mmCIF file of C-alpha atoms in Angstrom:
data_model
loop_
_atom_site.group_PDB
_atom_site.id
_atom_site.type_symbol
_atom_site.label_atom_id
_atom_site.label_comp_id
_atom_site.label_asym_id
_atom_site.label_seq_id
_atom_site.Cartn_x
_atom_site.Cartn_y
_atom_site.Cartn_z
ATOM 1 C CA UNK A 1 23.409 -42.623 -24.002
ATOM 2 C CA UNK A 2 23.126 -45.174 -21.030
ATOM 3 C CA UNK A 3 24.289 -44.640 -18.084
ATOM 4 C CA UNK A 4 25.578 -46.506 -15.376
ATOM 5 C CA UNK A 5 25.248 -46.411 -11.688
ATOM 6 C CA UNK A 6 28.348 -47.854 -9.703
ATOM 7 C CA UNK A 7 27.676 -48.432 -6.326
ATOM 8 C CA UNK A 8 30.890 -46.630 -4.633
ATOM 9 C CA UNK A 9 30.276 -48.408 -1.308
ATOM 10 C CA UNK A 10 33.440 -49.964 0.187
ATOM 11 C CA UNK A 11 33.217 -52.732 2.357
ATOM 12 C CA UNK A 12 35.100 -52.027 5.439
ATOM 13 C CA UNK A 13 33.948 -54.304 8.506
ATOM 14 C CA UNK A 14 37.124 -53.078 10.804
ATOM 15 C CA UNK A 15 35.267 -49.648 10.761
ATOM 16 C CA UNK A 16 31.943 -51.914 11.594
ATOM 17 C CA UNK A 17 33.883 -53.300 14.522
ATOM 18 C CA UNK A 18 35.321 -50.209 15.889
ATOM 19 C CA UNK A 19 31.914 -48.403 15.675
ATOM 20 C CA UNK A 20 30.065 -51.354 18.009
ATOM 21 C CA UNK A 21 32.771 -51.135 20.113
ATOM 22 C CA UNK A 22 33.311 -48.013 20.564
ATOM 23 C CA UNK A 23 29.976 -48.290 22.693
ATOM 24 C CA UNK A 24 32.061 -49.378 25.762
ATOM 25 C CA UNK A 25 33.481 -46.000 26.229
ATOM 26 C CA UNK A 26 30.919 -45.216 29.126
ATOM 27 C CA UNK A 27 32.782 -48.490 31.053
ATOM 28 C CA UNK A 28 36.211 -46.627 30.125
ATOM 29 C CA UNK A 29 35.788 -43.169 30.288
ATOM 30 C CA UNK A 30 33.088 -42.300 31.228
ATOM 31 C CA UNK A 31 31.201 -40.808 28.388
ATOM 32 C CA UNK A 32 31.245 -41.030 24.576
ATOM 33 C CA UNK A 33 29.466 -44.275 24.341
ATOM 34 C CA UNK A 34 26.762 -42.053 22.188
ATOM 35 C CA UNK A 35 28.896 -39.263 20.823
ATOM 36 C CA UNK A 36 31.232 -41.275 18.877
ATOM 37 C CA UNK A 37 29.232 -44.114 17.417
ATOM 38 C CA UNK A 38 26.774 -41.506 16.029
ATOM 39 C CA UNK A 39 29.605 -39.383 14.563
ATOM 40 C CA UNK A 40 31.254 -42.700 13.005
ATOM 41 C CA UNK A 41 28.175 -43.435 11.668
ATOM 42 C CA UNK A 42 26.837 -39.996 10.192
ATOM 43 C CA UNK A 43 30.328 -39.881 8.775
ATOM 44 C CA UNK A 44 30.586 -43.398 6.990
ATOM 45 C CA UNK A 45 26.994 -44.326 6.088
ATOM 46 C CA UNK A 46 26.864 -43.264 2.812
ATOM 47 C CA UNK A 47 30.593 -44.928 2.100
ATOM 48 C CA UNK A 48 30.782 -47.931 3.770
ATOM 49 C CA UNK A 49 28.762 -50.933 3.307
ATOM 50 C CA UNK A 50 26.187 -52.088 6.175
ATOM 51 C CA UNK A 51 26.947 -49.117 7.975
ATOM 52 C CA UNK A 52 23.298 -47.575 7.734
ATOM 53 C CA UNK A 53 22.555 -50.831 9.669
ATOM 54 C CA UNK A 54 24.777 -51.003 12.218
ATOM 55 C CA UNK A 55 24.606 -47.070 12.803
ATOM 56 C CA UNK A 56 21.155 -47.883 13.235
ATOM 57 C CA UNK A 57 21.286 -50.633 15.413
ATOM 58 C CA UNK A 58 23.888 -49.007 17.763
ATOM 59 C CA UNK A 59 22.020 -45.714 18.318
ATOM 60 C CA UNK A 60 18.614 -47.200 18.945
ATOM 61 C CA UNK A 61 20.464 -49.267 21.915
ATOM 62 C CA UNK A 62 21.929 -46.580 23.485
ATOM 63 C CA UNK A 63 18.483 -44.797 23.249
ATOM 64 C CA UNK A 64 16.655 -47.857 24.788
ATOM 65 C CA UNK A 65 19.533 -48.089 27.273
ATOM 66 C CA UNK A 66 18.988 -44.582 28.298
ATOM 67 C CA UNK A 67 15.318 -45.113 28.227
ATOM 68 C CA UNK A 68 15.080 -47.664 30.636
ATOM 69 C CA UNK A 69 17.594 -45.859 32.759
ATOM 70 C CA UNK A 70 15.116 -43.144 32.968
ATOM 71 C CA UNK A 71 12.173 -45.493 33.874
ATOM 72 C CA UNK A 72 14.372 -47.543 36.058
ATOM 73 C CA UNK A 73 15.254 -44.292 38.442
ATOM 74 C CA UNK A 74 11.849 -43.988 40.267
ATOM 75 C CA UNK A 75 11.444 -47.447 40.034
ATOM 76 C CA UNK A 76 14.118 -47.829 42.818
ATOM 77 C CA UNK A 77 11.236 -46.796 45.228
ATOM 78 C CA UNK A 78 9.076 -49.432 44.282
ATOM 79 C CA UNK A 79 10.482 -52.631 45.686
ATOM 80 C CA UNK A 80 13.727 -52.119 44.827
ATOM 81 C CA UNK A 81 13.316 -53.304 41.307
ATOM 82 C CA UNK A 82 14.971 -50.423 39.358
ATOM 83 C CA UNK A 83 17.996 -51.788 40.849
ATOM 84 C CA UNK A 84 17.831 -55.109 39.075
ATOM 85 C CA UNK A 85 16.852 -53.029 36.159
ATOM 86 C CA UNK A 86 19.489 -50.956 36.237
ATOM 87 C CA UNK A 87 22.372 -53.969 36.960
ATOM 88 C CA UNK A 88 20.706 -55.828 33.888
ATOM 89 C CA UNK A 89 21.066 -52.496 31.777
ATOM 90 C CA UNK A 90 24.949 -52.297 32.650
ATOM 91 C CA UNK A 91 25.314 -55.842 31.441
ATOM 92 C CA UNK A 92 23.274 -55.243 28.099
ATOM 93 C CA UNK A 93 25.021 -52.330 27.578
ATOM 94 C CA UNK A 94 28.690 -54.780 28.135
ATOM 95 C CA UNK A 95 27.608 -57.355 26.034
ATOM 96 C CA UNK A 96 25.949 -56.665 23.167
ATOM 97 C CA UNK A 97 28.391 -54.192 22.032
ATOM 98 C CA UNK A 98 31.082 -56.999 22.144
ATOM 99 C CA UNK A 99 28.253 -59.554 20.802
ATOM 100 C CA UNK A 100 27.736 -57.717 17.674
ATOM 101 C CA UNK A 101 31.718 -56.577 17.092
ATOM 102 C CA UNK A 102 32.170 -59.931 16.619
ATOM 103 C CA UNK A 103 29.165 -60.495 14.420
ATOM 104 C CA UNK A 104 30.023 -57.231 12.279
ATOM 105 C CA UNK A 105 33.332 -58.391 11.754
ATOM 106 C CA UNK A 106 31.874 -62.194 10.341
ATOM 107 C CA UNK A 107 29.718 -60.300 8.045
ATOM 108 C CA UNK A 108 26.409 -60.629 9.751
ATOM 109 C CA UNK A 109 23.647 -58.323 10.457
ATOM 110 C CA UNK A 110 23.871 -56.644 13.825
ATOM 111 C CA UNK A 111 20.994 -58.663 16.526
ATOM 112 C CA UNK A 112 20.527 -56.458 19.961
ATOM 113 C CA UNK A 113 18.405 -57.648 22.516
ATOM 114 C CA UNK A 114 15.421 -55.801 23.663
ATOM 115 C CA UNK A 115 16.369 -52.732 22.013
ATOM 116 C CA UNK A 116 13.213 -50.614 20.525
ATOM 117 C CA UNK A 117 13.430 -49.345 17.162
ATOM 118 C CA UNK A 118 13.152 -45.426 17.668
ATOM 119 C CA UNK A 119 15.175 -45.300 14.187
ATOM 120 C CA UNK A 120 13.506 -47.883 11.777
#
């Protein structure tokens, strides 16, 4: 008796769009920017296709971003530069969510910019 293995992953890249963007919820309320990509994703990776990927991608920015928030802090003392570093992680943290919507909903693999892989 053979069987078969069906792959039961749906493609769904609205849900791949909503996840990236729901990123930008620190800019709009505050918080949540973490919370609700992570639930999104531990709820949908095992049903929706790419979603590993992107869940991936999205929590190891926000865990870079909060990393260099961290390093940035004391680094205000030093010549002002956590400043810059800390302007430059707002931006980042603007962009690439809305950089990667946009490529999630064209079908292509997620691409964030100095992000460290903490989740490989």
């Amino acid at each position: 008796m053979e069987v078969i293995n069906q792959s039961t992953l749906r493609t769904d890249r609205s849900l791949l769009v909503i996840t990236h963007l729901t990123q930008l919820l620190h800019y709009i309320i505050g918080f949540g920017g973490f919370i609700v990509p992570l639930i999104i994703w531990l709820a949908s990776k095992n049903s929706v296709e790419d979603m590993n990927e992107h869940g991936k991608s999205i929590i190891n920015l926000q865990l870079s971003m909060l990393l260099y928030i961290i390093l940035s802090i004391p680094a205000i003392l030093l010549l002002g530069l956590g400043i810059l570093t800390l302007i430059g992680v707002g931006i980042l943290g603007f962009v690439m969510p809305i950089v990667n919507a946009v490529r999630a909903g064209n079908g292509e693999s997620p691409s964030y910019f100095l992000t460290i892989p903490f989740i490989p």
